[in-house]
Each structure stands twice: as structure tokens, then as C-alpha cells.
Amino acid sequence: MTHPTDPKDSLRALLETYLRCPVQPVLTELEQGLRAYQTEWIRARAGGDAPPLADPAKAAIPKAKFKVDGADRAVLERIAGGWVPTTAEVPRWAWLEDRELVRLEPNPVGSGPEVLRMADEGWRALGRNPPG
């Protein structure tokens, strides 16, 4: 007997196949848009006694793909605080970059090792939304 597939898995497969891009940001945006539409639809029909809308500035932080502890978390915290390390200063930079927690950029000096910048997934791992 075959089991029906989860609609979320079907949507994820469709997005991955046709968009050929990371689907988590697209799914998050789609879910947020749907939630906003549903909220507005309900409020439009609820009348004057409806509770006020939630503050959009306090948007939910998407769940991180990877749990980060110990020294790796300390590195992410320092980068979030403004530290701009090079690959020479962070021994596990490849591990962080492979999990899309940081991204590598050319050294602003023009030569030398690449610098690490916080990626969106790194902010999620710290339980924060990216600034800006």
C-alpha cells in the first residue's frame, strides 16, 4: 500500500526541480505570505473586536539547519559582534562555510587569505535575524 506524500515534500521537490536554488528561503517567504494573507482575511471578517496585529518587526526566526556549539558558536558570536576574521584565523572555517553558516569574501586588503562574513544560516544558528 502506498502512502500519500506530504504536500510540503511535494512543494519542496517542485521548487528544487524547477528553480534549481535553495528552497528554504523560498518556502519561508511563501509561508510568511500565506500567514499574512490568512491573518488579514480573518481580521477583515472579525469586526472591531479583533485583537491587534502582531508587530511585524518581531518576525519569527526560522529554525537553523545545524546545531552549533562550543568553539564554533563562539566564532559565530564574535563574527556577529563585528569581528572580520580571515581563514587563517579560524581553524574550522571550512566546516562553517560548508554548512553555509559563513560565506567567504576576498580579502579587502587585496591579497592574503579570504575573510569570513556571517551568512543568514549563521544568524539562524545564533537564534537571530540578520541585520538590515
Short mmCIF file of C-alpha atoms in Angstrom, two decimals:
data_model
loop_
_atom_site.label_atom_id
_atom_site.label_comp_id
_atom_site.label_asym_id
_atom_site.label_seq_id
_atom_site.Cartn_x
_atom_site.Cartn_y
_atom_site.Cartn_z
CA MET A 1 0.00 0.00 0.00
CA THR A 2 1.42 3.38 -0.93
CA HIS A 3 1.22 6.30 1.46
CA PRO A 4 0.24 9.74 0.22
CA THR A 5 3.18 12.10 0.13
CA ASP A 6 3.35 15.09 2.40
CA PRO A 7 2.33 18.25 0.48
CA LYS A 8 5.35 20.10 1.92
CA ASP A 9 7.68 17.45 0.48
CA SER A 10 5.96 17.76 -2.90
CA LEU A 11 6.32 21.53 -2.86
CA ARG A 12 9.98 21.27 -1.86
CA ALA A 13 10.68 18.80 -4.70
CA LEU A 14 8.87 21.04 -7.20
CA LEU A 15 10.83 24.12 -6.13
CA GLU A 16 14.15 22.27 -6.16
CA THR A 17 13.46 20.82 -9.61
CA TYR A 18 12.25 23.94 -11.38
CA LEU A 19 14.02 26.75 -9.57
CA ARG A 20 17.31 24.92 -9.03
CA CYS A 21 18.02 27.04 -5.98
CA PRO A 22 17.98 26.63 -2.19
CA VAL A 23 14.33 26.17 -1.32
CA GLN A 24 14.27 27.04 2.38
CA PRO A 25 14.23 30.84 1.85
CA VAL A 26 11.52 30.48 -0.81
CA LEU A 27 9.40 28.21 1.41
CA THR A 28 9.82 30.58 4.36
CA GLU A 29 8.74 33.55 2.26
CA LEU A 30 5.78 31.59 0.88
CA GLU A 31 4.66 30.50 4.36
CA GLN A 32 5.00 34.05 5.73
CA GLY A 33 2.97 35.43 2.82
CA LEU A 34 0.27 32.82 3.33
CA ARG A 35 0.13 33.53 7.07
CA ALA A 36 -0.14 37.29 6.42
CA TYR A 37 -2.94 36.74 3.88
CA GLN A 38 -4.83 34.46 6.28
CA THR A 39 -4.44 36.94 9.13
CA GLU A 40 -5.71 39.84 7.03
CA TRP A 41 -8.62 37.74 5.74
CA ILE A 42 -9.63 36.80 9.28
CA ARG A 43 -9.25 40.39 10.54
CA ALA A 44 -11.37 41.74 7.68
CA ARG A 45 -14.21 39.44 8.75
CA ALA A 46 -13.73 39.64 12.53
CA GLY A 47 -15.07 43.13 13.08
CA GLY A 48 -14.00 45.79 15.55
CA ASP A 49 -13.37 43.45 18.46
CA ALA A 50 -10.49 41.66 16.73
CA PRO A 51 -7.17 41.66 18.58
CA PRO A 52 -4.42 43.91 17.18
CA LEU A 53 -1.97 42.52 14.64
CA ALA A 54 1.36 41.20 15.82
CA ASP A 55 4.33 43.53 15.43
CA PRO A 56 5.99 42.68 12.07
CA ALA A 57 9.34 43.81 13.49
CA LYS A 58 9.28 40.73 15.72
CA ALA A 59 9.24 38.28 12.83
CA ALA A 60 9.79 34.67 13.72
CA ILE A 61 13.32 33.41 13.34
CA PRO A 62 13.45 30.37 11.06
CA LYS A 63 14.91 27.24 12.61
CA ALA A 64 18.58 26.64 11.84
CA LYS A 65 19.58 23.60 9.78
CA PHE A 66 22.53 22.79 12.04
CA LYS A 67 23.11 22.93 15.78
CA VAL A 68 26.31 24.80 16.56
CA ASP A 69 28.01 24.52 19.95
CA GLY A 70 31.29 25.23 21.66
CA ALA A 71 34.14 26.95 19.85
CA ASP A 72 32.21 27.14 16.56
CA ARG A 73 29.40 29.03 18.26
CA ALA A 74 31.93 31.35 19.91
CA VAL A 75 33.39 32.14 16.48
CA LEU A 76 29.92 32.91 15.11
CA GLU A 77 29.17 35.13 18.11
CA ARG A 78 32.40 37.08 17.54
CA ILE A 79 31.65 37.49 13.83
CA ALA A 80 28.13 38.67 14.69
CA GLY A 81 29.73 41.21 17.02
CA GLY A 82 31.73 42.74 14.18
CA TRP A 83 34.92 40.66 14.05
CA VAL A 84 36.05 40.03 10.46
CA PRO A 85 38.43 37.05 10.66
CA THR A 86 40.42 35.52 7.85
CA THR A 87 40.53 31.83 7.03
CA ALA A 88 43.98 31.79 8.67
CA GLU A 89 42.43 32.90 12.00
CA VAL A 90 39.60 30.34 12.12
CA PRO A 91 40.79 26.72 12.10
CA ARG A 92 37.36 25.25 11.25
CA TRP A 93 36.39 27.82 8.62
CA ALA A 94 35.75 25.07 6.03
CA TRP A 95 33.26 23.35 8.37
CA LEU A 96 31.43 26.65 8.93
CA GLU A 97 31.43 27.50 5.23
CA ASP A 98 30.30 24.02 4.20
CA ARG A 99 27.22 24.36 6.41
CA GLU A 100 26.52 27.83 4.95
CA LEU A 101 26.98 29.48 8.35
CA VAL A 102 29.55 31.87 6.90
CA ARG A 103 30.49 32.99 3.42
CA LEU A 104 33.96 33.71 2.15
CA GLU A 105 34.84 37.04 0.56
CA PRO A 106 38.07 38.32 -0.96
CA ASN A 107 40.41 39.99 1.48
CA PRO A 108 39.71 43.76 1.39
CA VAL A 109 43.45 44.43 1.58
CA GLY A 110 43.72 42.93 -1.89
CA SER A 111 45.93 39.99 -1.02
CA GLY A 112 46.05 37.37 1.67
CA PRO A 113 43.54 34.86 2.98
CA GLU A 114 39.81 35.29 2.40
CA VAL A 115 37.65 36.83 5.12
CA LEU A 116 34.61 35.25 6.74
CA ARG A 117 31.26 37.04 6.80
CA MET A 118 28.15 35.87 8.58
CA ALA A 119 25.58 34.16 6.33
CA ASP A 120 21.83 34.03 7.02
CA GLU A 121 22.13 30.45 8.26
CA GLY A 122 24.77 31.59 10.76
CA TRP A 123 22.37 34.17 12.17
CA ARG A 124 19.69 31.47 12.48
CA ALA A 125 22.14 29.20 14.31
CA LEU A 126 22.57 32.01 16.85
CA GLY A 127 18.80 32.43 17.13
CA ARG A 128 18.77 35.87 15.49
CA ASN A 129 17.50 37.52 12.34
CA PRO A 130 20.13 39.01 10.04
CA PRO A 131 20.52 42.77 10.48
CA GLY A 132 19.16 45.08 7.85
#
